[in-house]
CSV table of C-alpha atoms in Angstrom, one decimal:
chain,number,residue,atom,x,y,z
K,1,MET,CA,122.2,40.5,51.2
K,2,LYS,CA,123.7,43.9,51.8
K,3,GLN,CA,121.5,46.7,52.9
K,4,ILE,CA,122.1,50.3,51.9
K,5,ARG,CA,120.5,52.7,54.4
K,6,THR,CA,119.6,56.2,53.3
K,7,LEU,CA,117.9,59.1,55.0
K,8,LEU,CA,116.4,60.1,51.7
K,9,LEU,CA,113.2,58.5,50.9
K,10,PRO,CA,112.3,57.0,47.4
K,11,PHE,CA,111.1,60.2,45.8
K,12,LEU,CA,114.5,61.8,46.4
K,13,VAL,CA,116.7,58.9,45.8
K,14,GLY,CA,116.8,59.5,42.1
K,15,THR,CA,118.0,63.1,42.5
K,16,VAL,CA,120.6,62.7,45.2
K,17,LEU,CA,121.9,59.2,44.6
K,18,ALA,CA,121.7,59.8,40.9
K,19,CYS,CA,122.7,56.7,39.2
K,20,THR,CA,125.1,56.9,36.3
K,21,ALA,CA,123.7,56.1,32.8
K,22,GLN,CA,122.5,52.6,32.6
K,23,ASN,CA,120.9,50.4,29.9
K,24,ASN,CA,117.2,50.4,30.8
K,25,ASN,CA,116.5,48.2,27.8
K,26,SER,CA,118.6,45.3,29.0
K,27,GLY,CA,116.9,42.0,28.5
K,28,ILE,CA,116.0,39.6,31.3
K,29,SER,CA,115.7,35.8,31.3
K,30,ALA,CA,113.1,33.6,33.0
K,31,GLN,CA,115.8,32.3,35.3
K,32,GLU,CA,116.8,35.9,36.4
K,33,LYS,CA,113.1,36.7,37.0
K,34,ARG,CA,112.8,33.7,39.4
K,35,GLN,CA,116.0,34.8,41.2
K,36,VAL,CA,114.7,38.3,41.6
K,37,VAL,CA,111.3,37.2,42.9
K,38,ASP,CA,112.9,34.7,45.3
K,39,SER,CA,115.3,37.3,46.7
K,40,ILE,CA,112.8,40.1,47.0
K,41,SER,CA,110.4,37.7,48.8
K,42,THR,CA,113.2,36.8,51.3
K,43,ILE,CA,114.0,40.5,51.9
K,44,LEU,CA,110.4,41.4,52.4
K,45,GLY,CA,109.9,38.6,54.9
K,46,SER,CA,112.9,39.5,56.9
K,47,ASN,CA,112.6,43.3,56.9
K,48,TYR,CA,109.2,44.8,55.9
K,49,ILE,CA,107.5,46.6,58.8
K,50,PHE,CA,104.5,44.3,58.8
K,51,PRO,CA,105.5,40.6,58.6
K,52,GLU,CA,102.0,39.4,57.7
K,53,THR,CA,101.8,41.8,54.8
K,54,ALA,CA,105.3,40.8,53.7
K,55,LEU,CA,104.1,37.2,53.5
K,56,LYS,CA,101.1,38.2,51.3
K,57,MET,CA,103.4,40.2,49.0
K,58,SER,CA,105.7,37.3,48.6
K,59,ASP,CA,102.9,34.8,48.0
K,60,PHE,CA,101.5,37.1,45.4
K,61,LEU,CA,104.8,37.5,43.5
K,62,LYS,CA,105.3,33.8,43.5
K,63,THR,CA,101.8,33.2,42.2
K,64,GLN,CA,102.3,35.8,39.5
K,65,LEU,CA,105.5,34.1,38.5
K,66,GLN,CA,103.9,30.6,38.5
K,67,ASN,CA,100.9,31.8,36.5
K,68,LYS,CA,103.3,33.2,33.9
K,69,LYS,CA,102.2,36.8,34.3
K,70,TYR,CA,105.7,37.9,33.8
K,71,ASP,CA,106.5,35.8,30.8
K,72,LYS,CA,105.8,38.5,28.2
K,73,ILE,CA,108.1,41.0,29.9
K,74,LYS,CA,111.4,41.2,27.9
K,75,GLU,CA,113.1,44.2,29.5
K,76,ALA,CA,114.6,44.4,33.0
K,77,GLN,CA,113.3,47.9,33.6
K,78,GLU,CA,109.8,46.9,32.8
K,79,PHE,CA,110.1,44.0,35.1
K,80,ALA,CA,111.1,46.2,38.0
K,81,GLN,CA,108.2,48.5,37.3
K,82,LYS,CA,105.8,45.5,37.2
K,83,LEU,CA,107.1,44.1,40.5
K,84,THR,CA,106.7,47.5,42.1
K,85,GLU,CA,103.1,47.7,40.9
K,86,ASP,CA,102.4,44.2,42.3
K,87,ILE,CA,103.8,44.6,45.7
K,88,GLN,CA,102.2,48.0,46.1
K,89,SER,CA,98.8,46.5,45.0
K,90,VAL,CA,99.0,44.2,48.0
K,91,SER,CA,100.6,46.5,50.6
K,92,LYS,CA,99.3,49.9,49.4
K,93,ASP,CA,102.7,51.1,50.5
K,94,LEU,CA,104.1,53.7,48.1
K,95,HIS,CA,107.6,53.5,49.6
K,96,LEU,CA,108.0,50.0,48.4
K,97,ARG,CA,109.9,50.2,45.1
K,98,VAL,CA,111.9,47.8,43.0
K,99,ARG,CA,114.8,49.3,41.0
K,100,PHE,CA,116.8,48.1,38.1
K,101,ASP,CA,120.2,49.6,38.8
K,102,PRO,CA,123.1,47.4,37.8
K,103,GLU,CA,125.8,50.1,37.8
K,104,GLY,CA,124.6,51.6,41.1
K,105,ILE,CA,124.6,48.1,42.7
K,106,ALA,CA,128.0,47.3,41.5
K,107,ARG,CA,129.3,50.6,42.8
K,108,ARG,CA,127.7,50.1,46.2
K,109,ARG,CA,128.9,46.5,46.5
K,110,ASN,CA,132.4,47.5,45.9
K,111,ALA,CA,133.5,48.1,49.5
K,112,GLU,CA,137.0,48.9,48.4
K,113,LEU,CA,136.4,52.0,46.3
K,114,SER,CA,139.6,53.7,45.3
K,115,GLU,CA,140.5,57.0,46.9
K,116,ALA,CA,139.9,58.7,43.6
K,117,ASP,CA,136.4,57.1,43.2
K,118,SER,CA,135.4,57.9,46.7
K,119,VAL,CA,136.4,61.5,46.2
K,120,ALA,CA,134.6,61.6,42.9
K,121,LEU,CA,131.4,60.2,44.4
K,122,ALA,CA,131.5,62.7,47.3
K,123,GLU,CA,132.1,65.6,44.9
K,124,ARG,CA,129.2,64.5,42.7
K,125,ARG,CA,126.8,64.3,45.7
K,126,LEU,CA,128.0,67.7,46.9
K,127,ARG,CA,127.4,69.3,43.4
K,128,ASN,CA,123.9,67.8,43.3
K,129,ASN,CA,123.1,69.1,46.8
K,130,ARG,CA,124.4,72.5,46.0
K,131,ARG,CA,122.7,72.6,42.7
K,132,SER,CA,119.4,72.1,44.5
K,133,ASN,CA,120.4,74.4,47.3
K,134,TYR,CA,119.6,71.6,49.8
K,135,GLY,CA,116.0,71.8,48.9
K,136,PHE,CA,115.6,75.6,49.6
K,137,ARG,CA,114.4,76.4,46.1
K,138,GLU,CA,112.9,79.8,46.6
K,139,VAL,CA,112.6,82.3,49.5
K,140,LYS,CA,111.1,85.7,49.4
K,141,ILE,CA,108.9,88.3,51.1
K,142,LEU,CA,105.4,88.7,49.6
K,143,ASP,CA,103.2,91.7,49.8
K,144,GLY,CA,101.9,92.2,53.3
K,145,ASN,CA,105.2,91.1,54.8
K,146,ILE,CA,104.4,87.5,54.4
K,147,GLY,CA,107.4,85.1,54.2
K,148,TYR,CA,107.4,82.4,51.5
K,149,LEU,CA,109.6,79.3,51.4
K,150,ASN,CA,109.4,76.8,48.6
K,151,LEU,CA,111.1,73.7,50.0
K,152,SER,CA,111.6,70.9,47.5
K,153,GLY,CA,113.1,68.3,49.9
K,154,PHE,CA,114.3,67.7,53.5
K,155,PHE,CA,118.0,67.0,53.1
K,156,GLY,CA,120.1,65.4,55.8
K,157,VAL,CA,121.6,68.0,58.1
K,158,ASP,CA,125.3,68.4,57.4
K,159,GLU,CA,127.3,71.6,57.8
K,160,GLU,CA,126.2,73.1,54.4
K,161,ALA,CA,122.5,72.0,54.7
K,162,GLY,CA,122.3,73.4,58.2
K,163,ALA,CA,123.8,76.7,57.1
K,164,ALA,CA,121.3,76.9,54.2
K,165,ALA,CA,118.4,76.2,56.6
K,166,ALA,CA,119.7,78.8,59.1
K,167,ALA,CA,120.2,81.4,56.4
K,168,THR,CA,116.7,80.8,55.1
K,169,MET,CA,114.9,80.9,58.4
K,170,ASN,CA,116.8,84.0,59.5
K,171,PHE,CA,116.0,85.8,56.2
K,172,LEU,CA,112.3,85.2,57.0
K,173,SER,CA,112.6,86.1,60.7
K,174,ASN,CA,111.0,89.5,60.4
K,175,THR,CA,107.9,88.5,58.5
K,176,ASP,CA,104.4,88.7,60.0
K,177,ALA,CA,103.3,85.3,58.6
K,178,LEU,CA,105.0,82.4,57.0
K,179,ILE,CA,104.0,80.2,54.0
K,180,ILE,CA,106.0,76.9,53.6
K,181,ASP,CA,105.3,75.4,50.2
K,182,LEU,CA,105.6,71.6,50.2
K,183,ARG,CA,103.5,70.9,47.1
K,184,ARG,CA,106.5,69.5,45.2
K,185,ASN,CA,108.3,68.0,48.1
K,186,GLY,CA,108.9,64.2,48.0
K,187,GLY,CA,110.4,63.7,51.4
K,188,GLY,CA,113.8,63.4,53.0
K,189,SER,CA,115.4,63.4,56.4
K,190,PRO,CA,113.7,63.7,59.8
K,191,ALA,CA,116.8,65.7,61.0
K,192,MET,CA,115.9,68.6,58.7
K,193,ILE,CA,112.3,68.5,59.8
K,194,GLN,CA,113.6,68.7,63.4
K,195,LEU,CA,115.8,71.7,62.6
K,196,ILE,CA,113.2,73.8,60.6
K,197,THR,CA,110.4,73.0,63.1
K,198,SER,CA,112.7,74.2,66.0
K,199,TYR,CA,112.6,77.7,64.5
K,200,LEU,CA,108.8,77.7,64.9
K,201,TYR,CA,109.0,77.1,68.7
K,202,GLY,CA,110.7,78.5,71.7
K,203,PRO,CA,113.7,76.8,73.4
K,204,GLU,CA,111.4,74.5,75.4
K,205,ARG,CA,111.5,71.0,73.9
K,206,VAL,CA,108.4,69.9,71.9
K,207,HIS,CA,107.8,66.2,71.1
K,208,LEU,CA,107.4,65.9,67.3
K,209,ASN,CA,107.3,62.2,66.4
K,210,ASN,CA,108.2,58.6,67.2
K,211,PHE,CA,109.6,55.9,64.9
K,212,TYR,CA,109.3,52.2,65.4
K,213,ASN,CA,112.0,50.0,63.8
K,214,ARG,CA,111.3,46.4,63.2
K,215,ALA,CA,114.9,45.2,63.0
K,216,ASN,CA,115.8,46.6,66.4
K,217,ASP,CA,112.3,46.3,67.9
K,218,GLU,CA,112.8,49.7,69.3
K,219,GLN,CA,111.1,53.1,69.2
K,220,THR,CA,113.0,56.4,68.9
K,221,GLN,CA,111.7,59.9,69.4
K,222,THR,CA,112.3,63.3,67.7
K,223,TRP,CA,112.0,66.6,69.6
K,224,THR,CA,112.7,70.2,68.7
K,225,LEU,CA,116.2,71.4,69.3
K,226,PRO,CA,117.2,73.4,72.4
K,227,TYR,CA,119.4,75.7,70.2
K,228,VAL,CA,119.1,77.0,66.7
K,229,PRO,CA,121.4,79.7,65.1
K,230,GLY,CA,119.3,82.8,64.8
K,231,LYS,CA,115.9,84.0,65.7
K,232,ARG,CA,113.0,81.7,66.8
K,233,ARG,CA,109.5,82.5,65.7
K,234,PRO,CA,107.1,80.7,68.2
K,235,ASP,CA,104.3,83.1,67.5
K,236,VAL,CA,104.4,83.6,63.8
K,237,PRO,CA,101.4,82.2,62.0
K,238,VAL,CA,102.4,79.3,59.7
K,239,TYR,CA,100.6,78.1,56.6
K,240,VAL,CA,101.8,74.8,54.9
K,241,LEU,CA,100.9,74.1,51.3
K,242,THR,CA,100.3,70.5,50.2
K,243,SER,CA,99.4,68.5,47.1
K,244,SER,CA,98.9,64.9,46.2
K,245,SER,CA,102.6,64.8,45.5
K,246,THR,CA,103.6,65.9,49.0
K,247,PHE,CA,105.1,62.7,50.3
K,248,SER,CA,107.0,61.0,53.1
K,249,ALA,CA,109.0,63.4,55.3
K,250,ALA,CA,107.1,66.3,53.8
K,251,GLU,CA,104.0,64.6,55.1
K,252,GLU,CA,105.6,64.1,58.5
K,253,PHE,CA,106.3,67.8,58.7
K,254,SER,CA,102.7,68.6,57.8
K,255,TYR,CA,101.2,66.0,60.1
K,256,ASN,CA,103.4,67.1,63.1
K,257,LEU,CA,102.4,70.7,62.8
K,258,ARG,CA,98.8,69.9,62.1
K,259,ASN,CA,98.4,67.8,65.3
K,260,LEU,CA,100.4,70.3,67.3
K,261,GLU,CA,98.0,73.0,66.1
K,262,ARG,CA,101.0,75.0,65.0
K,263,ALA,CA,100.1,75.5,61.3
K,264,THR,CA,97.2,75.8,58.9
K,265,LEU,CA,97.4,73.3,56.1
K,266,ILE,CA,96.1,74.4,52.7
K,267,GLY,CA,95.8,72.4,49.5
K,268,GLU,CA,95.2,68.7,48.7
K,269,VAL,CA,95.4,65.5,50.7
K,270,THR,CA,99.0,64.3,50.6
K,271,GLY,CA,100.4,61.1,49.1
K,272,GLY,CA,100.2,58.8,52.1
K,273,GLY,CA,103.7,57.4,52.9
K,274,ALA,CA,104.7,57.0,56.5
K,275,HIS,CA,107.1,54.1,56.5
K,276,PRO,CA,110.9,55.0,56.4
K,277,GLY,CA,113.4,52.4,55.4
K,278,GLY,CA,116.4,51.6,53.2
K,279,THR,CA,117.6,50.2,50.0
K,280,GLN,CA,118.6,46.5,49.8
K,281,ILE,CA,120.4,44.7,47.1
K,282,ALA,CA,118.3,41.7,45.7
K,283,THR,CA,120.6,40.5,42.9
K,284,GLU,CA,123.4,41.8,40.7
K,285,ARG,CA,121.0,44.1,38.8
K,286,PHE,CA,118.0,44.6,41.1
K,287,ALA,CA,117.5,46.4,44.4
K,288,ILE,CA,114.4,47.2,46.5
K,289,PHE,CA,113.6,50.0,48.9
K,290,VAL,CA,112.0,48.3,51.9
K,291,PRO,CA,110.3,50.2,54.7
K,292,ASP,CA,111.3,48.6,58.0
K,293,GLY,CA,109.9,51.3,60.3
K,294,ARG,CA,106.8,53.3,60.8
K,295,ALA,CA,105.9,56.7,62.3
K,296,ILE,CA,103.9,56.9,65.5
K,297,ASN,CA,102.7,60.4,66.2
K,298,PRO,CA,102.7,61.0,70.0
K,299,ILE,CA,99.3,62.8,69.8
K,300,THR,CA,97.3,60.5,67.5
K,301,GLN,CA,99.3,57.3,68.2
K,302,THR,CA,99.1,56.6,64.5
K,303,ASN,CA,100.3,58.1,61.2
K,304,TRP,CA,99.3,59.1,57.7
K,305,GLU,CA,100.1,55.8,55.9
K,306,GLY,CA,97.6,55.1,53.1
K,307,THR,CA,95.4,58.0,54.0
K,308,GLY,CA,97.6,61.1,53.5
K,309,VAL,CA,97.5,64.2,55.6
K,310,GLU,CA,94.2,66.1,55.5
K,311,PRO,CA,94.5,69.9,55.0
K,312,HIS,CA,92.5,72.3,57.0
K,313,ILE,CA,91.4,74.1,53.8
K,314,LYS,CA,91.0,71.9,50.8
K,315,VAL,CA,91.7,73.6,47.4
K,316,ARG,CA,93.4,72.5,44.2
K,317,ALA,CA,97.2,72.5,44.6
K,318,GLU,CA,97.5,75.3,42.0
K,319,ASP,CA,95.2,77.5,44.1
K,320,ALA,CA,96.9,76.8,47.4
K,321,LEU,CA,99.4,79.7,47.4
K,322,GLU,CA,96.8,82.4,46.6
K,323,THR,CA,94.5,81.0,49.2
K,324,ALA,CA,97.2,81.0,51.8
K,325,LYS,CA,98.1,84.6,51.0
K,326,LEU,CA,94.5,85.6,51.4
K,327,LYS,CA,94.0,83.8,54.7
K,328,ALA,CA,97.2,85.2,56.1
K,329,LEU,CA,96.2,88.8,55.1
K,330,GLU,CA,92.7,88.3,56.6
K,331,MET,CA,94.3,87.2,59.8
K,332,LEU,CA,96.8,90.1,59.9
K,333,LEU,CA,94.1,92.6,59.1
K,334,GLU,CA,92.0,91.4,62.0
K,335,LYS,CA,95.0,91.3,64.3
K,336,ASN,CA,96.0,94.9,63.3
K,337,ALA,CA,92.5,96.4,63.1
K,338,GLY,CA,92.7,100.2,63.9
K,339,GLN,CA,96.5,100.4,63.5
K,340,GLU,CA,98.5,102.2,60.8
K,341,ASP,CA,99.7,98.9,59.4
K,342,THR,CA,96.3,98.2,57.9
K,343,PHE,CA,96.8,100.3,54.7
K,344,PHE,CA,99.6,98.1,53.3
K,345,LEU,CA,97.8,95.0,54.4
K,346,GLN,CA,94.6,96.1,52.6
K,347,TRP,CA,96.7,97.0,49.6
K,348,ALA,CA,98.1,93.4,49.5
K,349,MET,CA,94.6,92.0,50.1
K,350,GLU,CA,93.1,93.8,47.1
K,351,GLY,CA,95.9,92.6,44.9
K,352,ILE,CA,95.3,88.9,45.9
K,353,GLN,CA,91.6,89.3,45.5
K,354,SER,CA,92.0,90.6,42.0
K,355,GLN,CA,94.2,87.7,41.1
K,356,MET,CA,91.7,85.1,42.5
K,357,GLU,CA,88.6,86.9,41.1
K,358,PRO,CA,89.6,88.5,37.8
K,359,VAL,CA,87.5,91.5,36.7
K,360,ALA,CA,86.2,91.9,33.2
K,361,VAL,CA,85.9,95.4,31.7
K,362,ASP,CA,84.0,96.0,28.5
K,363,GLN,CA,86.3,97.1,25.6
K,364,LYS,CA,84.2,100.2,25.1
K,365,ILE,CA,85.0,101.4,28.6
K,366,LEU,CA,88.7,100.5,28.2
K,367,LYS,CA,88.9,102.5,25.0
K,368,SER,CA,87.3,105.5,26.7
K,369,TYR,CA,90.4,105.6,29.0
K,370,VAL,CA,92.8,106.0,26.0
K,371,GLY,CA,94.7,109.3,26.0
K,372,ASN,CA,97.5,111.5,27.3
K,373,TYR,CA,97.6,112.5,31.0
K,374,GLY,CA,100.6,114.8,31.4
K,375,PRO,CA,103.7,112.5,31.4
K,376,ARG,CA,101.4,109.4,31.4
K,377,LYS,CA,99.9,107.7,28.4
K,378,ILE,CA,97.1,105.1,28.1
K,379,HIS,CA,96.6,103.2,24.9
K,380,PHE,CA,94.6,100.2,23.7
K,381,LYS,CA,96.0,97.3,21.8
K,382,GLU,CA,94.6,93.9,20.9
K,383,GLY,CA,91.8,94.1,23.5
K,384,THR,CA,94.1,95.2,26.3
K,385,LEU,CA,94.9,98.5,27.9
K,386,TYR,CA,98.5,99.6,28.4
K,387,TYR,CA,100.2,102.2,30.5
K,388,GLN,CA,103.4,104.1,29.8
K,389,ARG,CA,105.1,107.0,31.5
K,390,GLU,CA,107.3,109.5,29.6
K,391,GLY,CA,108.3,106.9,26.9
K,392,ASN,CA,109.5,104.4,29.5
K,393,THR,CA,108.5,100.7,29.7
K,394,GLU,CA,105.0,99.8,28.5
K,395,TYR,CA,103.0,97.8,31.0
K,396,GLU,CA,99.7,95.9,30.6
K,397,LEU,CA,97.0,97.1,32.9
K,398,ILE,CA,95.1,94.4,34.8
K,399,PRO,CA,91.6,95.4,35.9
K,400,MET,CA,90.9,95.4,39.7
K,401,SER,CA,87.5,97.1,39.1
K,402,GLN,CA,85.8,99.0,36.3
K,403,ASN,CA,88.2,102.0,36.7
K,404,LYS,CA,91.1,100.8,38.8
K,405,PHE,CA,94.1,98.8,37.5
K,406,ARG,CA,97.3,97.1,38.7
K,407,ILE,CA,100.6,96.3,37.0
K,408,ALA,CA,102.0,92.8,37.6
K,409,GLU,CA,105.6,94.0,37.2
K,410,VAL,CA,105.1,97.0,39.5
K,411,PRO,CA,103.2,95.7,42.5
K,412,ALA,CA,103.7,98.9,44.5
K,413,PHE,CA,101.8,101.1,42.0
K,414,ARG,CA,98.2,101.2,40.7
K,415,ILE,CA,96.2,103.6,38.7
K,416,GLU,CA,92.6,104.8,38.9
K,417,MET,CA,90.7,106.5,36.1
K,418,LEU,CA,88.7,109.5,37.3
K,419,GLU,CA,85.5,110.7,35.7
K,420,GLU,CA,83.4,113.9,35.9
K,421,ASN,CA,80.0,114.2,34.4
K,422,GLY,CA,80.4,110.9,32.6
K,423,LYS,CA,83.8,111.9,31.0
K,424,VAL,CA,87.3,110.7,31.9
K,425,THR,CA,89.1,113.7,33.2
K,426,ALA,CA,92.2,112.5,35.0
K,427,ILE,CA,94.4,109.6,36.0
K,428,LYS,CA,95.3,109.0,39.7
K,429,GLY,CA,98.3,107.1,40.8
K,430,HIS,CA,98.2,105.0,44.0
K,431,TYR,CA,101.3,103.8,45.9
K,432,ASP,CA,101.6,101.1,48.5
K,433,ASN,CA,102.9,103.6,51.1
K,434,GLY,CA,99.7,105.6,50.9
K,435,ARG,CA,100.9,108.3,48.6
K,436,THR,CA,98.9,109.4,45.6
K,437,ASP,CA,99.4,111.7,42.6
K,438,GLN,CA,97.2,112.9,39.8
K,439,ASN,CA,97.4,114.1,36.2
K,440,ALA,CA,94.6,115.7,34.2
K,441,ARG,CA,93.8,114.5,30.8
K,442,THR,CA,95.5,116.6,28.1
K,443,GLY,CA,94.3,114.9,24.9
K,444,LYS,CA,93.8,111.7,23.0
């Protein structure tokens, strides 16, 4: 049986090895079901990282078949899903996955692809990789000079992927803190983990992880790289965002940094998959991803299989980013106490706090702010206060307190309503560089 090795773990296989259209409603006979179960049982026994568990899975599949648990299944795709559920119910290993992929298997078995087909396959992979920007989905500088990277996958490090990583890490090289968002990252290549992590350390080598491979009965090690193109950031505070969908290589990255005490993890416990492997062909129409290795962290001497990676700060995945921003700003404010930098940090802090803890203002108070203030105008519409300057764009005002407001589209500007003897007399503009200006009320 031919084995197809891949650096991309199951959650990424569908996007990068994207199979061409196939008939997911194809029927399946009792004879083919027996062939698939027999073949998968053999593959598991010869390759799965834990031989005893492999035997239990094989026995369970054969018992299910014998007890006619698969008889009512009429479609091949449904059969693959049921087999996946059954082997995962025994092993608890989320990497194990049976796939119905006749066209993909035929393509992979054809060792003599024509030159045109080989070129077409390579070009398709390249387009897919470029379309996803090698996993680097979003990179930006947040208020408070906090870097943000949304990384959707750890791609294998070729020339283009390496260049994308270097460009991203160098873009973020002047930030005072770094947030790496892995909440929707399903895994990938240890090589990309090694490259990105190397930017977070100096040139001295750091031991990241070990992998044991059953087939070769050997253990390999991964370390940070002695050279990276661009600037290293061994002292920048790092925050890693996780969710229950964070899986495989994304978990390795998180687990490595957690145990090296190099990052603060914020979010949810991760998915719990620590067994790399490869795809093996079972029959003409079915394949199975089989983990034949396991991670062994050099610090804990274990891994995150079945348990997931525990974050330092547990919050809902949807709240993780705002929580990380707040924690980073608190840290930077403490670090820069008494320095000039604290104003823009405090500015960013107030903005985050107002997002996390929305302020409600009575409509009677909001209506009292309506009026003209020189070139500025405040008006009330459908329960919301709006700001406009000299006929330009109209912006919704978001309360930060009973008399102070921010504008989502203009984060560098806020307004404060001023009162005297219980009456609104002026509007004061605040800017993130510390500048202020003021306009007196000129009428309703």
